[in-house]
Short mmCIF file of C-alpha atoms in Angstrom, two decimals:
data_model
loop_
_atom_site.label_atom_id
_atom_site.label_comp_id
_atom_site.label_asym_id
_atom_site.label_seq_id
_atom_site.Cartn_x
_atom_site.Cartn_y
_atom_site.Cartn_z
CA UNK A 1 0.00 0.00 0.00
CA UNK A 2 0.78 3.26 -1.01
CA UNK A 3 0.91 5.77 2.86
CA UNK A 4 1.76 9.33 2.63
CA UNK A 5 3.88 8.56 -0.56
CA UNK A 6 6.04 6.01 0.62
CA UNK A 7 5.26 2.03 0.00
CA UNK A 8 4.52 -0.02 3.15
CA UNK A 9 4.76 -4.00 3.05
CA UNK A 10 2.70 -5.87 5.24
CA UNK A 11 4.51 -9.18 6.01
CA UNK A 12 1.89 -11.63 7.47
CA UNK A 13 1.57 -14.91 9.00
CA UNK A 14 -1.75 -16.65 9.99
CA UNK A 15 -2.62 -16.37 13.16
CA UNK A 16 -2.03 -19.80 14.95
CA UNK A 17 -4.22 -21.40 18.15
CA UNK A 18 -6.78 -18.51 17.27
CA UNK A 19 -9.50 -20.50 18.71
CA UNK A 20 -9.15 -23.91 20.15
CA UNK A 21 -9.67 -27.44 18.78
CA UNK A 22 -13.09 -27.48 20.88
CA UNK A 23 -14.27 -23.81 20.42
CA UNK A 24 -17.86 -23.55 21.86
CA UNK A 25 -20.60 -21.12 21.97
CA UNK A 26 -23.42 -20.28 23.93
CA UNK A 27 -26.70 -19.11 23.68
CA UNK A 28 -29.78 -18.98 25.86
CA UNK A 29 -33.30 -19.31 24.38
CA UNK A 30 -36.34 -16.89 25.48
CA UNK A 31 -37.06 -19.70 28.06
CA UNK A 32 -33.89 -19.58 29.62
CA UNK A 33 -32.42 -22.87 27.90
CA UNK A 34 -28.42 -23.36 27.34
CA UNK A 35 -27.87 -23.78 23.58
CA UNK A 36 -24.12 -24.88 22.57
CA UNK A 37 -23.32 -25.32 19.60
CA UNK A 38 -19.13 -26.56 18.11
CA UNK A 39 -19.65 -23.80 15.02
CA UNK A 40 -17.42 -25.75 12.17
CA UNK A 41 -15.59 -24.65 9.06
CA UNK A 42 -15.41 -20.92 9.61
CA UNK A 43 -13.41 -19.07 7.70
CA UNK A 44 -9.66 -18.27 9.54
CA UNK A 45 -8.92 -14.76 8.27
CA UNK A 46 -6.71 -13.69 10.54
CA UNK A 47 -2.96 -12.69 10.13
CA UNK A 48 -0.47 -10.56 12.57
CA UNK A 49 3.30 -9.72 11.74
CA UNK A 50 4.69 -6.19 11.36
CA UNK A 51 6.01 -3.44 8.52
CA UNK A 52 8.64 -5.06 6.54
CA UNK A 53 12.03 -4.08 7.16
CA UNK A 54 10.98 -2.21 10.55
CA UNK A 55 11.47 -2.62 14.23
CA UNK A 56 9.05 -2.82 17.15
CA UNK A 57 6.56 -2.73 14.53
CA UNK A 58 2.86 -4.29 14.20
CA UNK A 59 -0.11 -5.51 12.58
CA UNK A 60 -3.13 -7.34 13.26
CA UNK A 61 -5.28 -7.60 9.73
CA UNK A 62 -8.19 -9.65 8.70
CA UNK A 63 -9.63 -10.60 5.40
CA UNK A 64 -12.74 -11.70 6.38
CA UNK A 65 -14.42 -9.11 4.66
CA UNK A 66 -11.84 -7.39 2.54
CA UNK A 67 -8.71 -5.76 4.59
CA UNK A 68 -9.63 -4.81 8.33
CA UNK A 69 -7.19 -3.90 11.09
CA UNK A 70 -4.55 -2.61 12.69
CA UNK A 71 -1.15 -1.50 12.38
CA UNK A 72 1.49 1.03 13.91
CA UNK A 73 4.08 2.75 11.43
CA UNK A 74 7.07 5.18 12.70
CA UNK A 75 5.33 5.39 16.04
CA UNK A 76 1.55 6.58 14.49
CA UNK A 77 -0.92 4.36 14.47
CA UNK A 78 -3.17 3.00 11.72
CA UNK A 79 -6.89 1.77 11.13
CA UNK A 80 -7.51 0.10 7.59
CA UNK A 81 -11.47 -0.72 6.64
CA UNK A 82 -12.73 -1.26 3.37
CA UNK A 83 -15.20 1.43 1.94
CA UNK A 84 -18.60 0.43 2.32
CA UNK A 85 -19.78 1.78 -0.86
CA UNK A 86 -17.12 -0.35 -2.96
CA UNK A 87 -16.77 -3.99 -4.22
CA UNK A 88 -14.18 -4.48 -1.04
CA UNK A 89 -11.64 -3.62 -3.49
CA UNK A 90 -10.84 -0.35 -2.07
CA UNK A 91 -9.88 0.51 1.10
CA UNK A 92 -9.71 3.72 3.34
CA UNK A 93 -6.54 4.29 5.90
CA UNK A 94 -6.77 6.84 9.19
CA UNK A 95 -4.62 7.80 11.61
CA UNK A 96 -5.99 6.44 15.11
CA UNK A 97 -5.77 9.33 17.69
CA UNK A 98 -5.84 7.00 20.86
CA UNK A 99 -5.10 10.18 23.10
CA UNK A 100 -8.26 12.85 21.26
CA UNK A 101 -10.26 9.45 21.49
CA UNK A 102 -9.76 9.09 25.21
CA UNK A 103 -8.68 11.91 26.82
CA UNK A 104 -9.26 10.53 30.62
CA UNK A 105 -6.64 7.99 32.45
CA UNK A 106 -8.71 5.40 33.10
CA UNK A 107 -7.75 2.72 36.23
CA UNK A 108 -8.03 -0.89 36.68
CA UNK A 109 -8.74 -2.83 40.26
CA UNK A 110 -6.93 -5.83 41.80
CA UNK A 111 -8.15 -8.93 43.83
CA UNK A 112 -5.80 -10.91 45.73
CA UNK A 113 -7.81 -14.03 45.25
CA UNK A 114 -4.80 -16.27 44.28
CA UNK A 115 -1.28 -16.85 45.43
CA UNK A 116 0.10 -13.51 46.80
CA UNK A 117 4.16 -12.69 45.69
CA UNK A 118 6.24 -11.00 48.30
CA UNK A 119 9.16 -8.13 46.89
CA UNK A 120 10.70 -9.60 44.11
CA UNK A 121 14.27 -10.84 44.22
CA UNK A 122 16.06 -12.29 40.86
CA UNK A 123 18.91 -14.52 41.39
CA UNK A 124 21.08 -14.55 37.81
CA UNK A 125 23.15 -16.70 39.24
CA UNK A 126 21.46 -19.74 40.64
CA UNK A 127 20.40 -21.53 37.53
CA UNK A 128 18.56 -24.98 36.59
CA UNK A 129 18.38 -26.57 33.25
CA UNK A 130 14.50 -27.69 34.47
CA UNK A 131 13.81 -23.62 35.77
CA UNK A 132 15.48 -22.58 32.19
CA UNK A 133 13.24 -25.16 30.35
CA UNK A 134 9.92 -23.67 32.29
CA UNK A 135 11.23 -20.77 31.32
CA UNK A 136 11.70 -21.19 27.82
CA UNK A 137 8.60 -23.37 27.15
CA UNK A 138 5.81 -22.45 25.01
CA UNK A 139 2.51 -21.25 26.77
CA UNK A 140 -1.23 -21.71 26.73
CA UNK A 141 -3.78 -20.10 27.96
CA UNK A 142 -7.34 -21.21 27.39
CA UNK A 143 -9.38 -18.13 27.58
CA UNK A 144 -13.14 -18.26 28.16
CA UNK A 145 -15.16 -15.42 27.15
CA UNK A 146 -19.08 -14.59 28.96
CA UNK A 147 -20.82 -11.58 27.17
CA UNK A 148 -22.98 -9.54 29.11
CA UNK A 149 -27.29 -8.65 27.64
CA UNK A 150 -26.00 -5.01 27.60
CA UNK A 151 -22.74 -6.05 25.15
CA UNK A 152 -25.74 -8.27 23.31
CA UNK A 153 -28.04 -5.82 22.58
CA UNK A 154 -24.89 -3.16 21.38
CA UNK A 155 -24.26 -5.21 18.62
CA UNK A 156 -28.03 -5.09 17.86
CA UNK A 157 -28.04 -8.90 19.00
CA UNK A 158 -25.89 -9.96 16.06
CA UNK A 159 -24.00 -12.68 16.04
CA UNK A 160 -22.11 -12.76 13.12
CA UNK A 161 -21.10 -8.89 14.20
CA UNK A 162 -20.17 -9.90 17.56
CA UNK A 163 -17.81 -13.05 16.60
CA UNK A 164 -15.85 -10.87 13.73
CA UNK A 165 -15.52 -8.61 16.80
CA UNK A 166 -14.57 -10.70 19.48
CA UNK A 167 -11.71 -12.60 16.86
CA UNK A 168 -10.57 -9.12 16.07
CA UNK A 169 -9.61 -8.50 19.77
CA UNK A 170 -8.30 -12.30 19.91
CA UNK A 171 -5.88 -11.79 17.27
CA UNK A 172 -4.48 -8.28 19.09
CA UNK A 173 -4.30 -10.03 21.80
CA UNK A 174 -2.01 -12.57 20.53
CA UNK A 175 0.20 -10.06 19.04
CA UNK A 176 0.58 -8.52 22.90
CA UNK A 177 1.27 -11.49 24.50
CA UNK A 178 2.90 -13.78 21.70
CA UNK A 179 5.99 -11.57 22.71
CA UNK A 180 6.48 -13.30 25.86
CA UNK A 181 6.07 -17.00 24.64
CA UNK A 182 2.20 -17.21 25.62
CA UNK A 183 -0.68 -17.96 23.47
CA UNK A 184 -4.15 -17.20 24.10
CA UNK A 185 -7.22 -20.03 22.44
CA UNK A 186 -10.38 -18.65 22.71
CA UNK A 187 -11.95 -22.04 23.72
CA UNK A 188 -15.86 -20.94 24.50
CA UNK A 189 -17.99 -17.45 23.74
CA UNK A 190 -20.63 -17.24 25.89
CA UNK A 191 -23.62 -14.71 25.30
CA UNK A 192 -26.17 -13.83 27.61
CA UNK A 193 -28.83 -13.38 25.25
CA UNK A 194 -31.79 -13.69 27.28
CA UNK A 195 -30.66 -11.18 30.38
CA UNK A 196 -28.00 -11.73 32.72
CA UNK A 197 -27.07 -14.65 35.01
CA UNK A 198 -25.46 -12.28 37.45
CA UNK A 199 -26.13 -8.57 38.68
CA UNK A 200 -24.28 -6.83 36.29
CA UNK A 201 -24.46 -3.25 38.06
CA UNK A 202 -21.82 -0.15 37.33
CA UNK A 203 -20.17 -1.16 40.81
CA UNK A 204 -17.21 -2.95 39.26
CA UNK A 205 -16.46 -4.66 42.51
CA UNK A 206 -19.85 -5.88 43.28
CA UNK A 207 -20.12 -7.33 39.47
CA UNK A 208 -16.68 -8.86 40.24
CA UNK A 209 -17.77 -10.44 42.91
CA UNK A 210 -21.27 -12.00 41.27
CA UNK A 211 -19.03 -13.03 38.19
CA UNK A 212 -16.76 -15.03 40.41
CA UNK A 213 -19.61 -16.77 42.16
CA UNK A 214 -21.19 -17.63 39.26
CA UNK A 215 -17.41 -18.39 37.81
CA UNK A 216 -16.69 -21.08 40.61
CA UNK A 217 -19.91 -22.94 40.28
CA UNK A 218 -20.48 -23.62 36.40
CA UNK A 219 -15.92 -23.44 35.54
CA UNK A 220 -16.40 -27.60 35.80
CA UNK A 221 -19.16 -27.23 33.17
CA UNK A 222 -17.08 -25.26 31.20
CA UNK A 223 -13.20 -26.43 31.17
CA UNK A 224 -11.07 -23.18 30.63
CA UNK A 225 -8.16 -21.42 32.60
CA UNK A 226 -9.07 -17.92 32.59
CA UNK A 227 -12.75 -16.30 31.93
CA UNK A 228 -13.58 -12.22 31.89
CA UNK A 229 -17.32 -10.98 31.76
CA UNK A 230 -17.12 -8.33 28.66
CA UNK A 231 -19.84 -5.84 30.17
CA UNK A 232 -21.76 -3.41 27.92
CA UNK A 233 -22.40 -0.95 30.15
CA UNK A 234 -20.20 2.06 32.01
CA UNK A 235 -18.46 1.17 35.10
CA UNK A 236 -17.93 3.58 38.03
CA UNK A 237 -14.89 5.80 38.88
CA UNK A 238 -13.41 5.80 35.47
CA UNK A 239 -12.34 1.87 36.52
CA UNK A 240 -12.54 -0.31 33.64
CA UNK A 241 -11.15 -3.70 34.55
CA UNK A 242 -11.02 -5.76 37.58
CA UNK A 243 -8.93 -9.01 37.64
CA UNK A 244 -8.09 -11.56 40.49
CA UNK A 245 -3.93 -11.19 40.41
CA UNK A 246 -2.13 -14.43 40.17
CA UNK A 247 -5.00 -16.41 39.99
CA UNK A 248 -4.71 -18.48 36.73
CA UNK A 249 -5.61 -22.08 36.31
CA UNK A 250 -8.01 -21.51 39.69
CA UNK A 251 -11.56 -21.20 40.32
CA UNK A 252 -11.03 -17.33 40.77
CA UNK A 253 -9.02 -17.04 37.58
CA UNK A 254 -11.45 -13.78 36.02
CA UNK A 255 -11.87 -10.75 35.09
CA UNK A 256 -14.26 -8.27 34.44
CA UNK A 257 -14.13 -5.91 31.74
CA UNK A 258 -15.83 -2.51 30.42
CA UNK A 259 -16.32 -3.16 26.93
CA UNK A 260 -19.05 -0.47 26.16
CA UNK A 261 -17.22 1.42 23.33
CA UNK A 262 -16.89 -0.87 19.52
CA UNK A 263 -12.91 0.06 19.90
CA UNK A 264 -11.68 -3.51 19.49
CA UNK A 265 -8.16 -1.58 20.43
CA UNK A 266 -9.45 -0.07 23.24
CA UNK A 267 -10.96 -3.43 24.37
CA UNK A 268 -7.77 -5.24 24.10
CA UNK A 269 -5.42 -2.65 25.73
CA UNK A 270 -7.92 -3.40 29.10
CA UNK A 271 -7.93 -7.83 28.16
CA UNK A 272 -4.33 -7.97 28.06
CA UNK A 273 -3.84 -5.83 31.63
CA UNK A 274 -5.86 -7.41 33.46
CA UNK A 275 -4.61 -10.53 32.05
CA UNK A 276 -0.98 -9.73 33.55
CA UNK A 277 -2.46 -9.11 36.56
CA UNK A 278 -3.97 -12.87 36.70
CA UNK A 279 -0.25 -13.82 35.60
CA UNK A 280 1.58 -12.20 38.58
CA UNK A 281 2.25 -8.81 37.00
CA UNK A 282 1.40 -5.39 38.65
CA UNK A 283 0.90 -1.80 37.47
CA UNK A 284 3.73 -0.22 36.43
CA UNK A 285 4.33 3.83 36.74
CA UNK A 286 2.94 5.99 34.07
CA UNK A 287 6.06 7.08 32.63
CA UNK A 288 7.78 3.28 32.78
CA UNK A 289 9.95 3.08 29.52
CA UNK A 290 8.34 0.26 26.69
CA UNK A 291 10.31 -0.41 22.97
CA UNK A 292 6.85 0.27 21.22
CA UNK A 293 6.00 3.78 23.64
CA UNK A 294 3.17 2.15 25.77
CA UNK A 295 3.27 -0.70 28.46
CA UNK A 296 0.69 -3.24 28.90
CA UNK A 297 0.83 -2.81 32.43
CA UNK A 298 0.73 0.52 32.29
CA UNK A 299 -1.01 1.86 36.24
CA UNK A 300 -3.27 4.15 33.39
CA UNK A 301 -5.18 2.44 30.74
CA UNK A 302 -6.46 4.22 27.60
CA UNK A 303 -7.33 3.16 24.31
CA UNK A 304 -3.11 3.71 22.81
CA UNK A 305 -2.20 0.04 21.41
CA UNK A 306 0.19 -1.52 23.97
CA UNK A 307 2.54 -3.94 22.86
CA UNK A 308 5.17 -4.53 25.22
CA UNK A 309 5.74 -5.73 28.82
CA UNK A 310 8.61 -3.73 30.57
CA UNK A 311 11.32 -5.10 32.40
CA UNK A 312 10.07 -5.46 36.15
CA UNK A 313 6.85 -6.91 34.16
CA UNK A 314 8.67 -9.88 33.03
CA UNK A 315 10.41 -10.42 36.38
CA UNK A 316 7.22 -10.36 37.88
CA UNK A 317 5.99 -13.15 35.76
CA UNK A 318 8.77 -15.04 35.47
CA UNK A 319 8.90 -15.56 39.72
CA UNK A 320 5.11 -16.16 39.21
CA UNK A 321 6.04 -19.04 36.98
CA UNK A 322 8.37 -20.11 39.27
CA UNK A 323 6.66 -19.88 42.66
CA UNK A 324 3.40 -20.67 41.12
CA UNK A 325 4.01 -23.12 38.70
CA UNK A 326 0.63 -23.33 36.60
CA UNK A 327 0.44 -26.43 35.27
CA UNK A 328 -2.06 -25.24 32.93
CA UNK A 329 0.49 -23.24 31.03
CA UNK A 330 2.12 -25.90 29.55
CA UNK A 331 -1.16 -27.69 28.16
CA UNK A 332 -1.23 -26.68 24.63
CA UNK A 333 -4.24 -27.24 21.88
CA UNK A 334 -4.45 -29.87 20.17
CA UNK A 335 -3.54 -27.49 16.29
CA UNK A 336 -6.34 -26.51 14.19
CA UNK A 337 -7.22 -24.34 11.41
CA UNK A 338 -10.53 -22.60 11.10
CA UNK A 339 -10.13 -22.28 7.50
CA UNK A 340 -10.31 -25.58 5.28
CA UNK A 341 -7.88 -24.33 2.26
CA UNK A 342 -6.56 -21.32 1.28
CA UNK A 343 -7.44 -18.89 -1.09
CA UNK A 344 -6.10 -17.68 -4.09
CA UNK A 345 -5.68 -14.27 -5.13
CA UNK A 346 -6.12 -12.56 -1.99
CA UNK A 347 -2.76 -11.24 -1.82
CA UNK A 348 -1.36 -13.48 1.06
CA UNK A 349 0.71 -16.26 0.92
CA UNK A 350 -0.99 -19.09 2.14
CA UNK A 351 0.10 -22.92 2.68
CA UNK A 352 0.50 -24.61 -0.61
CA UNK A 353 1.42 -21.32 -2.48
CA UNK A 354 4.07 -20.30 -3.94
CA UNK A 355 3.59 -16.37 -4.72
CA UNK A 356 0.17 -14.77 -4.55
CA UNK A 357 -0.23 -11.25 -6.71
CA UNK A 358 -3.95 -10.71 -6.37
CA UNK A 359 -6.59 -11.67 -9.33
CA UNK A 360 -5.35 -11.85 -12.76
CA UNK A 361 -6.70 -8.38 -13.55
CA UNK A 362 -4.79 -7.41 -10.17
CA UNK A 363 -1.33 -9.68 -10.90
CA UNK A 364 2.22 -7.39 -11.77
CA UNK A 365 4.29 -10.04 -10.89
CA UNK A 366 5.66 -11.48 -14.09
CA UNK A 367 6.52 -14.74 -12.00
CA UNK A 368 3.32 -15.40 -10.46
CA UNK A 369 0.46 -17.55 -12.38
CA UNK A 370 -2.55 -15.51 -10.74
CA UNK A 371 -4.62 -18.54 -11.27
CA UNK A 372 -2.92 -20.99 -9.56
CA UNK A 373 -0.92 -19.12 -7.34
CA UNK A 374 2.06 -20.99 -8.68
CA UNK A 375 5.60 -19.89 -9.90
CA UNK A 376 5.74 -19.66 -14.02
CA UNK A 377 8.04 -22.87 -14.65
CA UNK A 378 11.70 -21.35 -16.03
CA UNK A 379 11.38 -18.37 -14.64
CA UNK A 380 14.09 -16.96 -12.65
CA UNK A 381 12.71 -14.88 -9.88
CA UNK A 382 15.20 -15.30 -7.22
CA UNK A 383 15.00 -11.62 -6.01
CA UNK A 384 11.24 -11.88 -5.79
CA UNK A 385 10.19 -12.51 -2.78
CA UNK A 386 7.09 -14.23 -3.09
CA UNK A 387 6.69 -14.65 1.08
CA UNK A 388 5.86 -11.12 1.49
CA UNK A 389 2.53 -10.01 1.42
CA UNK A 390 2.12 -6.25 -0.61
CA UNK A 391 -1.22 -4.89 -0.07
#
């Protein structure tokens, strides 16, 4: 894509472990009954990666429905949509003005429902090869998510509207926490379509404390390490997030979260904080330094895109690791792809491709067989490189 004159090269991969293998959701019918359904061969559209050829950095994009997403370039950051009026060929870009947006420092509370962590200490010297394997081992986290009626009824009770939401924030959430060797599955969606099971009041503590009630007697029903209520309505005091620090893998492994505003950005800056609470992590000072500009754990949330956990952050988690040892970490998904094959001539390279330039109309690449999304046998493209995805 062409951005204030200068070419910008999205380099993609498909998101991986987006959902997992047994991805669930719920319903409730006027009378109040449970409806689960296992929704099957939907459409994986999702990618994350970054600006070629530039540190710290990002993108989250999905093709669902022609280009949609999120990226940061030279420290401003980027909304792409298609236009409405258009055959999804075209595409608007716009500056996203987190700070004009959200002009308020919002805050977050804590529950010390789990393990509590005294001052942190870090030895560098006293060394195991099993503490460097824990360490250095892949995560999971299976992530349960319970939508309240108000969050229902904002999305004019529409489902298809609230799933290409909620895998929006799933895949930015993955690019957040993919950076310290954790993946989130979204493993069940539950929607409270007939009213609430809990009081969901602006309190944010009382509605904490109803979630986890309800949390700790239907989590057996409902196998998942971490769940957060996404509320639709305003909660008081400017606080929009409440999580139960180091708490994961547990009964009182939740969160609640204030997800009034259709800022899938927004929504995911508040997810992934109260998510490092749950994981040992606490708020950080407003002015702590981050590579991309903003911390996760920042003590003030707003609706600025953080990427990166600082330094004390990562202690934090690592001695929660340690100390804690969640066995639940290390459980990963059973792989799966939520789209059955991959499609050609939507500019990405896909598995089983070997370039991908678009529809023949659409194809420059004198290398590239737009049809088949093959190389042109005795061709010599060597400085093409067909991995990179130009949009």
């Amino acid at each position: 894509m062409i951005l204030n004159g200068e070419e910008i090269i999205l380099s993609l991969q498909k998101s991986k472990h987006l959902l997992g293998p047994d991805y669930t959701e719920t319903l409730y019918s006027p009378r109040g009954e449970e409806i689960t359904t296992k929704p099957e061969n939907m459409e994986h559209c999702y990618y994350k990666g970054n600006i070629l050829n530039e540190k710290n950095s990002v993108a989250s994009i999905s093709t669902c429905d022609g280009l949609r997403g999120y990226f940061a370039h030279h420290h401003q950051r980027y909304l792409i949509k298609p236009l409405k009026s258009t055959d999804e060929k075209e595409h608007a870009i716009f500056t996203s003005n987190q700070e004009e947006q959200d002009p308020a420092n919002h805050t977050c509370g804590v529950r010390s429902t789990g393990g509590k962590q005294g001052p942190i200490r870090i030895s560098r010297s006293v060394k195991s090869p099993e503490r460097e394997d824990f360490l250095r081992a892949q995560k999971y986290i299976d992530l349960y998510l319970v939508l309240d009626n108000a969050f229902y009824k904002n999305y004019n009770e529409n489902l298809t509207l609230i799933r290409s939401f909620v895998f929006d924030v799933m895949n930015l959430l993955n690019v957040i926490y993919n950076t310290i060797d954790v993946q989130v599955a979204l493993v069940g969606m539950e929607i409270w379509s007939d009213g609430d099971k809990i009081n969901v009041v602006p309190s944010g503590s009382t509605t904490f404390n109803n979630f986890l009630r309800w949390h700790s007697s239907n989590r057996r029903e409902k196998i998942h390490d971490h769940a957060q209520l996404l509320s639709g309505i305003s909660f008081n005091n400017r606080r929009v997030g409440l999580a139960a620090s180091n708490s994961l893998c547990s009964p009182s492994s939740i969160a609640v979260i204030e997800a009034k505003k259709k800022n899938n950005v927004a929504l995911v800056a508040v997810m992934s904080h109260e998510l490092g609470h749950v994981l040992g992590m606490p708020d950080v000072p407003f002015n702590t330094k981050c590579p991309s500009g903003s911390c996760v754990m920042n003590q003030y949330l707003s609706s600025k895109f953080p990427k990166d956990f600082s330094t004390s952050c990562r202690a934090h988690f690592e001695r929660y690791l340690l100390s804690q040892k969640p066995k639940c970490l290390l459980q990963a998904p059973i792989p799966t792809n939520i789209m059955t094959t991959p499609v050609c001539g939507n500019r990405l390279l896909e598995v089983g491709e070997d370039c991908d330039c678009g529809s023949p109309k659409e194809c420059t690449n004198l290398c590239c067989e737009a049809l088949k999304c093959k190389l042109k046998p005795g061709t010599d493209c060597g400085g093409d490189a067909p991995n990179h995805t130009r949009v």
